[in-house]
PDB file of C-alpha atoms in Angstrom:
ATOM      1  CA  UNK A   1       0.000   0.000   0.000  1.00  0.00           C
ATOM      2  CA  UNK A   2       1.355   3.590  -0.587  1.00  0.00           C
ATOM      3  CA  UNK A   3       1.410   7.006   0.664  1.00  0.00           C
ATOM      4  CA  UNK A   4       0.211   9.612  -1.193  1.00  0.00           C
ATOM      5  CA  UNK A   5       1.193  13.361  -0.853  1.00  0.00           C
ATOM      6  CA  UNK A   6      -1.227  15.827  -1.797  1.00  0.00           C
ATOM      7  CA  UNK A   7       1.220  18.038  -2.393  1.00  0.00           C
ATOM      8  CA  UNK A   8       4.472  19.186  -0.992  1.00  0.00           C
ATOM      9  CA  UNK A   9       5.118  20.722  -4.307  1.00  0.00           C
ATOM     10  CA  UNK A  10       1.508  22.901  -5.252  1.00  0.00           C
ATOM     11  CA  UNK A  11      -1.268  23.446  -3.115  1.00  0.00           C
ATOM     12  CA  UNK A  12      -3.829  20.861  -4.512  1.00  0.00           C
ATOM     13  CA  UNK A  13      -7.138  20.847  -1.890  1.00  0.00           C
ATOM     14  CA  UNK A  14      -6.790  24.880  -2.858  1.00  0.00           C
ATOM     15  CA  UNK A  15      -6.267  24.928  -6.853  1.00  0.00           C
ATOM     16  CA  UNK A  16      -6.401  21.319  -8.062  1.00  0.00           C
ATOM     17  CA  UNK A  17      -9.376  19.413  -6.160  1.00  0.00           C
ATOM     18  CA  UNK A  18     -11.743  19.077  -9.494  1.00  0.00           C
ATOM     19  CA  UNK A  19      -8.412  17.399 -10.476  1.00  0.00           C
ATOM     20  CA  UNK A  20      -7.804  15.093  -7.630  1.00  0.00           C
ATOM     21  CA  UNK A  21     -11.815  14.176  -7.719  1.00  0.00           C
ATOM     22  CA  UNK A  22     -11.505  12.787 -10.952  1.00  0.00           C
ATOM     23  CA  UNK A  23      -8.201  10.824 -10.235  1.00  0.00           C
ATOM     24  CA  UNK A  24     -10.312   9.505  -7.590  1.00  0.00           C
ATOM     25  CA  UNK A  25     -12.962   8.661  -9.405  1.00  0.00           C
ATOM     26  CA  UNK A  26     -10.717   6.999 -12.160  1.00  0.00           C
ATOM     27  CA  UNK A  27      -8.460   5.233  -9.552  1.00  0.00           C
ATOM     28  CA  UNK A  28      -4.879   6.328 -10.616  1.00  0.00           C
ATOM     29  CA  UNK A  29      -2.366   9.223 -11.666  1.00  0.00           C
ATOM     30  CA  UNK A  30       1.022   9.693 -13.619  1.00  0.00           C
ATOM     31  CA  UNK A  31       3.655  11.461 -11.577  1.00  0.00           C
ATOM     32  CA  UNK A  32       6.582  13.293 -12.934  1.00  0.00           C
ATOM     33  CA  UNK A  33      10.017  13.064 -11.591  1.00  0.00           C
ATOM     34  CA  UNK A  34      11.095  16.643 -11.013  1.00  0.00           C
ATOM     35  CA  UNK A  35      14.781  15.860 -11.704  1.00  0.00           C
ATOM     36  CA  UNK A  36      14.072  13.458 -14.609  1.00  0.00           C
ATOM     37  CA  UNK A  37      10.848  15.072 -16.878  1.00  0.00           C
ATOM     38  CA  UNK A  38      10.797  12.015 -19.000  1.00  0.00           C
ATOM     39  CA  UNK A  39      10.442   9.242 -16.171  1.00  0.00           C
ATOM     40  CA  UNK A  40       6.619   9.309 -15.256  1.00  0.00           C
ATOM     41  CA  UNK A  41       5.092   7.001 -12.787  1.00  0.00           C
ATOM     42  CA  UNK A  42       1.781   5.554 -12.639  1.00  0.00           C
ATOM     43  CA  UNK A  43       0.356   4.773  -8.952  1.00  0.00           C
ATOM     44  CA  UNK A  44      -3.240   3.189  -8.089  1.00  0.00           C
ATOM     45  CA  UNK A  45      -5.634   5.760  -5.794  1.00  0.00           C
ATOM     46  CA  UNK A  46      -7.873   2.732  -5.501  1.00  0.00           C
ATOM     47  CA  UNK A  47      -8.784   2.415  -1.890  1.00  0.00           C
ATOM     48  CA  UNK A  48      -7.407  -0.660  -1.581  1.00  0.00           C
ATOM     49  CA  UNK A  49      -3.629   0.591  -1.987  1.00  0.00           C
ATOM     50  CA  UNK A  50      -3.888   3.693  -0.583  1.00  0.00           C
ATOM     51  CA  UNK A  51      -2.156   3.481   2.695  1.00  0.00           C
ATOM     52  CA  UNK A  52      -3.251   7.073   3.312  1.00  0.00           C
ATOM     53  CA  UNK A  53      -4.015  10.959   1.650  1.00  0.00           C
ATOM     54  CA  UNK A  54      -2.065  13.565   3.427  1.00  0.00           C
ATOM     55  CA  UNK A  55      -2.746  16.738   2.287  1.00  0.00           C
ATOM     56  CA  UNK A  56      -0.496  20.081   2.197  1.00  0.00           C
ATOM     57  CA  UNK A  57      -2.853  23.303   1.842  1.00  0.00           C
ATOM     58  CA  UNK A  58      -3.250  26.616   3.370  1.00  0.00           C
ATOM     59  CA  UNK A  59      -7.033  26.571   1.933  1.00  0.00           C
ATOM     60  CA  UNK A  60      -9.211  23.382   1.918  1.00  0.00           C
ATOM     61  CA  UNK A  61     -12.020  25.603   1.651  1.00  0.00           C
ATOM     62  CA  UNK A  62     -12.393  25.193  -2.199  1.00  0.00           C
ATOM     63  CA  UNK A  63     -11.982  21.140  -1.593  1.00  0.00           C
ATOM     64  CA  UNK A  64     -14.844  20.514   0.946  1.00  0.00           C
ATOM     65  CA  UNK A  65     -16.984  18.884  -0.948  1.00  0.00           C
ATOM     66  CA  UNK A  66     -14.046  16.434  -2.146  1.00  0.00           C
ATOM     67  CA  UNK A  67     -13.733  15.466   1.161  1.00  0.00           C
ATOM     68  CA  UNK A  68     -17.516  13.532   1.381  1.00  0.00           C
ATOM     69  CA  UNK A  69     -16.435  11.442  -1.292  1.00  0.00           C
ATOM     70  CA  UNK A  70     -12.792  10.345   0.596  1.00  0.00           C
ATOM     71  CA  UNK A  71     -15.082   9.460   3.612  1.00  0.00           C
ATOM     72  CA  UNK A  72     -17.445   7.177   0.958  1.00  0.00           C
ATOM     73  CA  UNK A  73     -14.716   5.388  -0.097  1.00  0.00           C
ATOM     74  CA  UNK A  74     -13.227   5.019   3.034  1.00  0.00           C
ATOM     75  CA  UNK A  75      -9.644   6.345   2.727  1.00  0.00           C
ATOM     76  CA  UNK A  76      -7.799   7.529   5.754  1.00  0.00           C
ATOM     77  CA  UNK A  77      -6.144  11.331   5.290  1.00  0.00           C
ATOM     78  CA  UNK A  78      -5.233  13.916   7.369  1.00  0.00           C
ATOM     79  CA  UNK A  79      -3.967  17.598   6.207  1.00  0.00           C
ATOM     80  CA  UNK A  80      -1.187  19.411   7.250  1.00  0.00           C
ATOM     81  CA  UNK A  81      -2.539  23.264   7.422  1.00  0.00           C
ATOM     82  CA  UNK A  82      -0.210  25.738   6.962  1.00  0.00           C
ATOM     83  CA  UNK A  83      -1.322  29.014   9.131  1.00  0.00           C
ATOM     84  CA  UNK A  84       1.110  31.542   9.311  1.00  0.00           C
ATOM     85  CA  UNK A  85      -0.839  35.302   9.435  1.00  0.00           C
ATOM     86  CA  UNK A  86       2.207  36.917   8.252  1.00  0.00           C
ATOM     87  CA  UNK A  87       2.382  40.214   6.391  1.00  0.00           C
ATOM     88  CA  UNK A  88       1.154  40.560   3.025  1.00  0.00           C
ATOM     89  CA  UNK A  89       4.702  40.872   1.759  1.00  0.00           C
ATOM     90  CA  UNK A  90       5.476  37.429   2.728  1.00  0.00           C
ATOM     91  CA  UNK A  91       1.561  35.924   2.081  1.00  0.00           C
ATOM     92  CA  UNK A  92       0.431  37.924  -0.681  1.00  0.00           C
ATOM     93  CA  UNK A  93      -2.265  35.498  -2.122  1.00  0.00           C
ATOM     94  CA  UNK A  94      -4.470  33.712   0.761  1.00  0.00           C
ATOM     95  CA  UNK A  95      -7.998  34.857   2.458  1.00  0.00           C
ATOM     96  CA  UNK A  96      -8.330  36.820   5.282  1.00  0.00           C
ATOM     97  CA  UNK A  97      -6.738  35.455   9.049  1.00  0.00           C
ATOM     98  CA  UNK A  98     -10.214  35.165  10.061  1.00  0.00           C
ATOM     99  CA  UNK A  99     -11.501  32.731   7.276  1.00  0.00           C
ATOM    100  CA  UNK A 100      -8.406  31.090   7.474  1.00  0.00           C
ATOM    101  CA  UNK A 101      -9.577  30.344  10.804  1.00  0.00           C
ATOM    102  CA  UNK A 102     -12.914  29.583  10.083  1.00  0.00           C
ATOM    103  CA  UNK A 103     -11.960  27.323   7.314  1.00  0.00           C
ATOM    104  CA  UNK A 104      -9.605  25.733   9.912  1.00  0.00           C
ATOM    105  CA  UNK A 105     -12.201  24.758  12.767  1.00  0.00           C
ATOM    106  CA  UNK A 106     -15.125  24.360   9.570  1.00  0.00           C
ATOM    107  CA  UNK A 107     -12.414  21.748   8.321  1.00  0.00           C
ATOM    108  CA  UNK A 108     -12.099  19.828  12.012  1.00  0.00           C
ATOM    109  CA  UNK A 109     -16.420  19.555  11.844  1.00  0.00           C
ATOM    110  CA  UNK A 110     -16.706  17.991   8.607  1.00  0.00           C
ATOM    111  CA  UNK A 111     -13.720  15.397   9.877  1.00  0.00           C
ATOM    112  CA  UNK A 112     -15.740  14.819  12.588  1.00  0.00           C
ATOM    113  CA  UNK A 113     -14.706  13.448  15.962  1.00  0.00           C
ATOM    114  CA  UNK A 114     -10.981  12.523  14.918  1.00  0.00           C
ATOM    115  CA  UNK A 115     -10.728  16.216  13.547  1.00  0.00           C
ATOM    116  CA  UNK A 116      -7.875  17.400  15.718  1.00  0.00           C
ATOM    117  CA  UNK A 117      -5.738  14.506  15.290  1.00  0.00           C
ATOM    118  CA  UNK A 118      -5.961  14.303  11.573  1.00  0.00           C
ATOM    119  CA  UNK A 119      -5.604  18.617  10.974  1.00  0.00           C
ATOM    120  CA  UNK A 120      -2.696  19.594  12.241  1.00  0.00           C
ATOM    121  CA  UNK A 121      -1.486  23.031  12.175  1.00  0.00           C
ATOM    122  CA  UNK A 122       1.935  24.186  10.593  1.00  0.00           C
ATOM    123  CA  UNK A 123       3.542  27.120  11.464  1.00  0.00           C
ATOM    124  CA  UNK A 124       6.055  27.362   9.072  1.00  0.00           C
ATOM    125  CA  UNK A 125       8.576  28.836   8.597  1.00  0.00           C
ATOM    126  CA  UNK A 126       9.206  30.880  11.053  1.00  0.00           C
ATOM    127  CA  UNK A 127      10.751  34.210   9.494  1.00  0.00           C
ATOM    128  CA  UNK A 128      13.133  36.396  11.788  1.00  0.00           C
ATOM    129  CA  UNK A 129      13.228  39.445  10.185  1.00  0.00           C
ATOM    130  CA  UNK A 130      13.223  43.392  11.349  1.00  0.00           C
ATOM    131  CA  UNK A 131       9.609  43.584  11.066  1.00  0.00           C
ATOM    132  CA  UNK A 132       8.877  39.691  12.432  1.00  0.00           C
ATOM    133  CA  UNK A 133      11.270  39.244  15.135  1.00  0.00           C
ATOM    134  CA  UNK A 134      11.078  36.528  17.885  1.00  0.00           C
ATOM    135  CA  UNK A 135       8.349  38.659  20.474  1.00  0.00           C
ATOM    136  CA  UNK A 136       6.664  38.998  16.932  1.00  0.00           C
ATOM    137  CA  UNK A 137       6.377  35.069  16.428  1.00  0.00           C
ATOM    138  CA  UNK A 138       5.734  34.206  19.886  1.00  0.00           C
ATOM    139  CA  UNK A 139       2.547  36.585  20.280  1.00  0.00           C
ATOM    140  CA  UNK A 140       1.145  35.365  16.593  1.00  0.00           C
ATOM    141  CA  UNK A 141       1.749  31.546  17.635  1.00  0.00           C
ATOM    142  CA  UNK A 142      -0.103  32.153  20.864  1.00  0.00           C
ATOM    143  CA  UNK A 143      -3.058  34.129  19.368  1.00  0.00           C
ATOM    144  CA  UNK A 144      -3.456  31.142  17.238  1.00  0.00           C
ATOM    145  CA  UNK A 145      -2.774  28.514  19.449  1.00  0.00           C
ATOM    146  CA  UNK A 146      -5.611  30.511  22.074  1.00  0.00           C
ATOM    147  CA  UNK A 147      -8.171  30.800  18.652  1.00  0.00           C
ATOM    148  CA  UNK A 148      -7.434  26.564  17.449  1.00  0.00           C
ATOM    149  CA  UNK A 149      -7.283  25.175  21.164  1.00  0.00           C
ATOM    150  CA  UNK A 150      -9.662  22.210  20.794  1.00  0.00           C
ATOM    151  CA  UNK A 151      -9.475  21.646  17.070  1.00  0.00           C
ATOM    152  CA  UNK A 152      -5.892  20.844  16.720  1.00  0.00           C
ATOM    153  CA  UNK A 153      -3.724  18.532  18.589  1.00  0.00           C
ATOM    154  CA  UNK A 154      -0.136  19.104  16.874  1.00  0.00           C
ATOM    155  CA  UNK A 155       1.975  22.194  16.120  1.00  0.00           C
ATOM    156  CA  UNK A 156       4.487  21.850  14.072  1.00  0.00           C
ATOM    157  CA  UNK A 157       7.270  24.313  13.355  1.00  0.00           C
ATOM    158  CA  UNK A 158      10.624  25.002  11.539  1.00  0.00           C
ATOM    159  CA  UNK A 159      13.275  28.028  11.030  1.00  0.00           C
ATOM    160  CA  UNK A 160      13.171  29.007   7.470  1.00  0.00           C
ATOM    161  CA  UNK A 161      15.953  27.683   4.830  1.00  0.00           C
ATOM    162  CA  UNK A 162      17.333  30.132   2.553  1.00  0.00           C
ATOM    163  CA  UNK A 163      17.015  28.345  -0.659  1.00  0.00           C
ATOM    164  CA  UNK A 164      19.155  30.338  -3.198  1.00  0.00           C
ATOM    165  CA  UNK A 165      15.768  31.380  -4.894  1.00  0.00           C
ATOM    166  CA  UNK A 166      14.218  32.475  -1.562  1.00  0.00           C
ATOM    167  CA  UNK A 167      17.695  34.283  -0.556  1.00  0.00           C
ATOM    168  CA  UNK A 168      16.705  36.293  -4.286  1.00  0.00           C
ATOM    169  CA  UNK A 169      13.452  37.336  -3.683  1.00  0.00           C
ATOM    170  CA  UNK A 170      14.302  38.527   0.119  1.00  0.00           C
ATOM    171  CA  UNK A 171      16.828  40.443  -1.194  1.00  0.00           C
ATOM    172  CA  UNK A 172      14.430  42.388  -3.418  1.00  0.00           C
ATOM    173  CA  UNK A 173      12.091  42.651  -0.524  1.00  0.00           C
ATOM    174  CA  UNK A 174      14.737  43.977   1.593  1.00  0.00           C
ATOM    175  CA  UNK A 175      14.744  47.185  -0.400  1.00  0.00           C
ATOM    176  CA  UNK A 176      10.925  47.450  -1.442  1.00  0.00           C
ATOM    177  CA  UNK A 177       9.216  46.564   2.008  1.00  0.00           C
ATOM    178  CA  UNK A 178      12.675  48.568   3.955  1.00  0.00           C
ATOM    179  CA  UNK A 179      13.155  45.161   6.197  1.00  0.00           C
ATOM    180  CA  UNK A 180      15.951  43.161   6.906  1.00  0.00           C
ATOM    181  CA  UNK A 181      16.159  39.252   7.505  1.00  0.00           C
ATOM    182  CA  UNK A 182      18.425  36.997   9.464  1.00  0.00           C
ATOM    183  CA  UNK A 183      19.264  33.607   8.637  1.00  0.00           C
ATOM    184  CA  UNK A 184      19.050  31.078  11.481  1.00  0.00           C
ATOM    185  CA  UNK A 185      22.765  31.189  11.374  1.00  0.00           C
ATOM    186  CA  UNK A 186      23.319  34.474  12.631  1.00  0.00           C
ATOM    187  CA  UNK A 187      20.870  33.966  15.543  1.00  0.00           C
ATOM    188  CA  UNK A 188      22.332  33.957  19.171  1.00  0.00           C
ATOM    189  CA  UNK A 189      21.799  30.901  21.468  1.00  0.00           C
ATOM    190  CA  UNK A 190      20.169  33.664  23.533  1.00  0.00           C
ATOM    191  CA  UNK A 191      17.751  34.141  20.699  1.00  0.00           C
ATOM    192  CA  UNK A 192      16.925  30.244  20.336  1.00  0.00           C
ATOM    193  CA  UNK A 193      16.547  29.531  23.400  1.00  0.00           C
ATOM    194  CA  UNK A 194      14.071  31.998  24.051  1.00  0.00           C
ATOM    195  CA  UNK A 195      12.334  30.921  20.917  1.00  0.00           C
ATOM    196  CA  UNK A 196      12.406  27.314  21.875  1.00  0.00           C
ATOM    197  CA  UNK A 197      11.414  28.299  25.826  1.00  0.00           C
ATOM    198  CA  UNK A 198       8.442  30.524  24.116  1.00  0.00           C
ATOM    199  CA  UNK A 199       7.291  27.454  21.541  1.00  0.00           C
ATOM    200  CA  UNK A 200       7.303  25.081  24.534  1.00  0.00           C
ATOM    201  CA  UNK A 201       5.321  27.140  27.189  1.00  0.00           C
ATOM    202  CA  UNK A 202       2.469  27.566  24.483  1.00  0.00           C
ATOM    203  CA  UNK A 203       2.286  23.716  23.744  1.00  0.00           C
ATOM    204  CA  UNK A 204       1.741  23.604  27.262  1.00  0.00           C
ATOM    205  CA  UNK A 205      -0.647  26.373  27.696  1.00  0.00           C
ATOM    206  CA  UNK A 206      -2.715  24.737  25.078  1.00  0.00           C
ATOM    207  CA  UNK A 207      -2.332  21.112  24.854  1.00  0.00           C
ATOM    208  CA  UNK A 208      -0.286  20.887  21.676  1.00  0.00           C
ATOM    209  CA  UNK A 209       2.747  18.506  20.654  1.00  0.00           C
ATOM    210  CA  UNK A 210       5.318  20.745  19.520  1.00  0.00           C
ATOM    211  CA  UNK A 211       7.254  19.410  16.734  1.00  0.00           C
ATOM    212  CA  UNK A 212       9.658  20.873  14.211  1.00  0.00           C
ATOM    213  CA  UNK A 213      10.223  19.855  10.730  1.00  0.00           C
ATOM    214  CA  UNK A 214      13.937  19.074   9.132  1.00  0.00           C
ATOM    215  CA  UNK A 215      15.053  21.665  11.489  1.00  0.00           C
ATOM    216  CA  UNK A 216      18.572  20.878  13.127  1.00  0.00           C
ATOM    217  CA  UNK A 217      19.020  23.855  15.039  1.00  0.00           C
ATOM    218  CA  UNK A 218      15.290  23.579  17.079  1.00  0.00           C
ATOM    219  CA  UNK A 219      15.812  20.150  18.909  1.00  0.00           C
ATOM    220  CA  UNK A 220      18.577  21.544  21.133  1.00  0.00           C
ATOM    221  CA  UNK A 221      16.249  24.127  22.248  1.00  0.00           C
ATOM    222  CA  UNK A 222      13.487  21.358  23.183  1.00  0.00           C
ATOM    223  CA  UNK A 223      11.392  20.993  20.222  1.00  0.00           C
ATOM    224  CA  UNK A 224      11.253  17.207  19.328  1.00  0.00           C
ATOM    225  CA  UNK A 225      12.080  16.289  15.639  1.00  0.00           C
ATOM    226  CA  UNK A 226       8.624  15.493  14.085  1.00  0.00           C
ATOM    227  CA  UNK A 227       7.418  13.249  10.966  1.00  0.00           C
ATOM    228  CA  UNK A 228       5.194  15.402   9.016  1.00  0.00           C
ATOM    229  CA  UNK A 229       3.732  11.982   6.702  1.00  0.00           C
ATOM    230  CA  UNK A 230       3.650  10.230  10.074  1.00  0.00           C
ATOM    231  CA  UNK A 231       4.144   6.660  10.078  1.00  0.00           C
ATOM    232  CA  UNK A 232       3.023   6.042  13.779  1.00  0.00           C
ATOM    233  CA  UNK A 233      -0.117   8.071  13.327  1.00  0.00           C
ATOM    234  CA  UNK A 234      -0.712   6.315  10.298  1.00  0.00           C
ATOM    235  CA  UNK A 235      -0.407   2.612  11.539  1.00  0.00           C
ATOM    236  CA  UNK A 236      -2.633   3.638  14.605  1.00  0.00           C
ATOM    237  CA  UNK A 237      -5.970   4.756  12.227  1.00  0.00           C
ATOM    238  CA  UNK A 238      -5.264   2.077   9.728  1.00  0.00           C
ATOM    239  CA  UNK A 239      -3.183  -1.252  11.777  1.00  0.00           C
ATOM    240  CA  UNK A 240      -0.577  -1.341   9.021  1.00  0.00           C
ATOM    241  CA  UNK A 241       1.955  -2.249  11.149  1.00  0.00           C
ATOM    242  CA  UNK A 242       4.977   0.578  12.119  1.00  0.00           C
ATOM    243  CA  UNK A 243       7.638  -1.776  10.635  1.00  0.00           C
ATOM    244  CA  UNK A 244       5.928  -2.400   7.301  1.00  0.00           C
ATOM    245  CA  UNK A 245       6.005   1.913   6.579  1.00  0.00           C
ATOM    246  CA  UNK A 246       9.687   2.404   5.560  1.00  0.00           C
ATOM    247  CA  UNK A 247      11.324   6.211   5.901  1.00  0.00           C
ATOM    248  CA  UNK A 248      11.677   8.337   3.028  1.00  0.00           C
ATOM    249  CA  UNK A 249      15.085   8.705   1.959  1.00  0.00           C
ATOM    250  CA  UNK A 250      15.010  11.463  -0.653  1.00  0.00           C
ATOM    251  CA  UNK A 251      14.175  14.046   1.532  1.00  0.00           C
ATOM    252  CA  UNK A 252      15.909  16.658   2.654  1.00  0.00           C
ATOM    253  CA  UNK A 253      18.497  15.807   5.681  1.00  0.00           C
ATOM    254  CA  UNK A 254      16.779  15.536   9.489  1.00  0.00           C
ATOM    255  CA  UNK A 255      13.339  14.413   7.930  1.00  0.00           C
ATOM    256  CA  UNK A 256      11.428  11.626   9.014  1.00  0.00           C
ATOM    257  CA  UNK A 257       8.936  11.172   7.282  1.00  0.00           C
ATOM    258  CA  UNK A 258       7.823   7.931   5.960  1.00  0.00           C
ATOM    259  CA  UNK A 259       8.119   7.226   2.505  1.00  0.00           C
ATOM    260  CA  UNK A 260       5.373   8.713  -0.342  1.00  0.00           C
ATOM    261  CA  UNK A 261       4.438   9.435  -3.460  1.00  0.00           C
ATOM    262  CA  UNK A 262       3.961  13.265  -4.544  1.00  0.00           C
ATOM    263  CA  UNK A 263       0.926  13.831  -6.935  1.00  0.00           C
ATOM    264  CA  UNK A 264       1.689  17.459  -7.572  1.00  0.00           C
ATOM    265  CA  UNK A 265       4.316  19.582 -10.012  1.00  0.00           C
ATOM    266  CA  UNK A 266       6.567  22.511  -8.830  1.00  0.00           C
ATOM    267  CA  UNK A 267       5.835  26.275 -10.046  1.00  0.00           C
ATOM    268  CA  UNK A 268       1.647  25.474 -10.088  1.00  0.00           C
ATOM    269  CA  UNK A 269       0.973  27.399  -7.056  1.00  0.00           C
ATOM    270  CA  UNK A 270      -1.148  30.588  -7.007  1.00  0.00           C
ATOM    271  CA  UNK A 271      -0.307  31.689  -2.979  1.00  0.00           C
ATOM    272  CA  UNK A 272       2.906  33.021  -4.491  1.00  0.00           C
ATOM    273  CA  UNK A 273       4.104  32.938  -0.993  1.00  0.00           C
ATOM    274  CA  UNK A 274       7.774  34.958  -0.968  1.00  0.00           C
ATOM    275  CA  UNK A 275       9.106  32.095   1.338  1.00  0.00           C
ATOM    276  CA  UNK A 276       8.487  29.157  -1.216  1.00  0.00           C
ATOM    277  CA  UNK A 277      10.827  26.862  -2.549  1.00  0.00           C
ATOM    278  CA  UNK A 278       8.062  25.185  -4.922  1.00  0.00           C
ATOM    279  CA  UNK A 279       7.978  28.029  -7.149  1.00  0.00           C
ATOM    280  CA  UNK A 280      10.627  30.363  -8.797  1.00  0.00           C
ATOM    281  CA  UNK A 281       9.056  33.156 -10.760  1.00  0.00           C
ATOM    282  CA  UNK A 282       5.681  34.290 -10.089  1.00  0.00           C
ATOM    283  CA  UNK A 283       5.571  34.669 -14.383  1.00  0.00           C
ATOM    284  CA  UNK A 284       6.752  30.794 -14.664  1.00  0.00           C
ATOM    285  CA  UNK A 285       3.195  29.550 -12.656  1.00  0.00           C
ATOM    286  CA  UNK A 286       1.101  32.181 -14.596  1.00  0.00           C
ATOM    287  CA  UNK A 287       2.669  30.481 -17.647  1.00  0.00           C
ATOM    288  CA  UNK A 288       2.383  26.997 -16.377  1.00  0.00           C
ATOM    289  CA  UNK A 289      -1.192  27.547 -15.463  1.00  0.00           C
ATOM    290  CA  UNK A 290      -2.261  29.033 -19.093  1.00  0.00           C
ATOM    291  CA  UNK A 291      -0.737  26.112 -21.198  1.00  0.00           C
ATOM    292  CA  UNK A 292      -3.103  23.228 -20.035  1.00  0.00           C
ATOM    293  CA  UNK A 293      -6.403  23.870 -21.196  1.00  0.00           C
ATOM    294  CA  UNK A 294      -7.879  20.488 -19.832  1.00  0.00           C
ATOM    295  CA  UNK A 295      -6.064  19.920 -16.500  1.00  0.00           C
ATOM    296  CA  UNK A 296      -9.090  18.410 -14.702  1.00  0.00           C
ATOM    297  CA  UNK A 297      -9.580  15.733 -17.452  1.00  0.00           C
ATOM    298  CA  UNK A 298      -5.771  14.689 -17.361  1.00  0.00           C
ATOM    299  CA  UNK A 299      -4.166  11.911 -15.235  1.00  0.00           C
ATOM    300  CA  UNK A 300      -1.414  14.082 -15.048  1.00  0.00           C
ATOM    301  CA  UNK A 301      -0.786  17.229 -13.118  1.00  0.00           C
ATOM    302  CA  UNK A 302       1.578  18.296 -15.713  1.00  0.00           C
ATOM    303  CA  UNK A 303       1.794  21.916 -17.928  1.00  0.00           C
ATOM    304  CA  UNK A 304       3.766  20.434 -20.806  1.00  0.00           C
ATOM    305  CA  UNK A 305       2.311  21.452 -24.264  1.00  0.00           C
TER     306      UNK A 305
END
């Protein structure tokens, strides 16, 4: 049975669920290898080798009604939700923080009584910058954490990596939005430790497991490394047992996630969040987007002409 990710690389319950419906419906999809275009992969979405859906999105609003037919055909999923409420500058392209929230706890109801185990809320990456320092983060992450208490059990965090295309557009934004970032690097073990002191007291103030994602520099400041495709969760909704789900080795370093298959494409998504590393040039989605005139009908979630 397999894992499928719905998407680390595009936001698919946001821009792609007519898409995924139909896969459903027809029981597979081709997958392209993002370092080899001509090796495609076919995988079965029939519910008997589907392991589990877990979902990447900062708006499942647009995919609610998808989720009726995943309970009919009884697959097991859970989302990871990205909520962030940064500044426009960094989150130019998603609703409002209050249907954000909304959407959030509406999302837990329609799960039903396993809601807060299977949405659990990302807040990632965290950004120090002039303008979002550490006080900055703390207060946001406990206005949230006050707001989701009861509809989330999991919090999951991670300092931001400086891709060379994210270290491009920061520099741009450096000049335009007059603020300056700092790379985990250059923070102080003064700074982290009052980060990862901060993180910890609001886990306890609100019941949440703290975790961070590939993030060396967090789990000597107490924040346990965390699985974001979670084999353990997975074998306790579904009795696959722990040793059967292998780890995915072709992530980056400190992962631990278990092993998966990625449905979605790079450069597809239309957050155009500044702090992506799934996109490049806000120009090269537009494109992407405009060249497939009958996405929904395809088996692959692919923009070639």
């Amino acid at each position: 049975m397999q894992i499928i990710s719905a998407s680390r690389r595009t936001d698919i319950p946001a821009f792609f669920g007519e898409w995924f419906k139909n896969r459903i419906k027809e029981g597979f999809f081709y997958s392209v290898n993002p370092f080899n275009p001509r090796q495609i992969r076919e995988t079965s979405l029939r519910p008997e080798d589907v392991a589990c859906i877990v979902f990447w999105t900062k708006n499942p609003r647009p995919f609610f009604p998808i989720i009726n037919l995943l309970n009919q055909e009884q697959y097991f999923y859970y989302f990871q939700y990205t909520l962030n409420n940064y500044p426009d500058f960094l989150e130019p392209g998603l609703p409002s923080l209050e249907e954000q929230l909304s959407t959030f706890k509406r999302l837990n109801e329609i799960i039903g009584e396993t809601g807060p185990d299977r949405v659990q809320w990302r807040y990632d990456p965290i950004i120090i910058s002039s303008r979002t320092p550490i006080d900055y983060h703390l207060g946001k992450i406990d206005y949230l954490a006050a707001t989701l208490e009861g509809y989330t059990k999991r919090l999951t965090v991670s300092l931001l990596d400086f891709y060379k295309k994210i270290s491009r557009r920061f520099h741009l934004l450096s000049e335009h939005e007059n603020v300056k970032f700092y790379s985990t690097e250059s923070l102080s073990d003064s700074d982290l430790t009052k980060l990862g002191l901060g993180l910890n007291k609001i886990a306890k103030d609100y019941n949440l497991e703290l975790y961070s994602c590939c993030d060396r520099y967090l789990a000597e400041y107490s924040v346990t490394p965390g699985s974001c495709i979670d084999g353990e969760l997975i074998s306790s909704y579904t009795g696959i047992p722990f040793n059967e789900i292998s780890r995915d080795c072709n992530q980056r370093e400190y992962c631990l996630c278990s092993q998966s298959v990625d449905m979605g494409i790079y450069s597809t998504c239309k957050h155009f969040c500044s702090y992506c590393y799934a996109y490049g040039r806000q120009e090269t989605v537009e494109k992407n987007l405009n060249s497939h005139y009958h996405i929904n009908n395809s088996s692959l979630l692919d923009f070639r002409k």
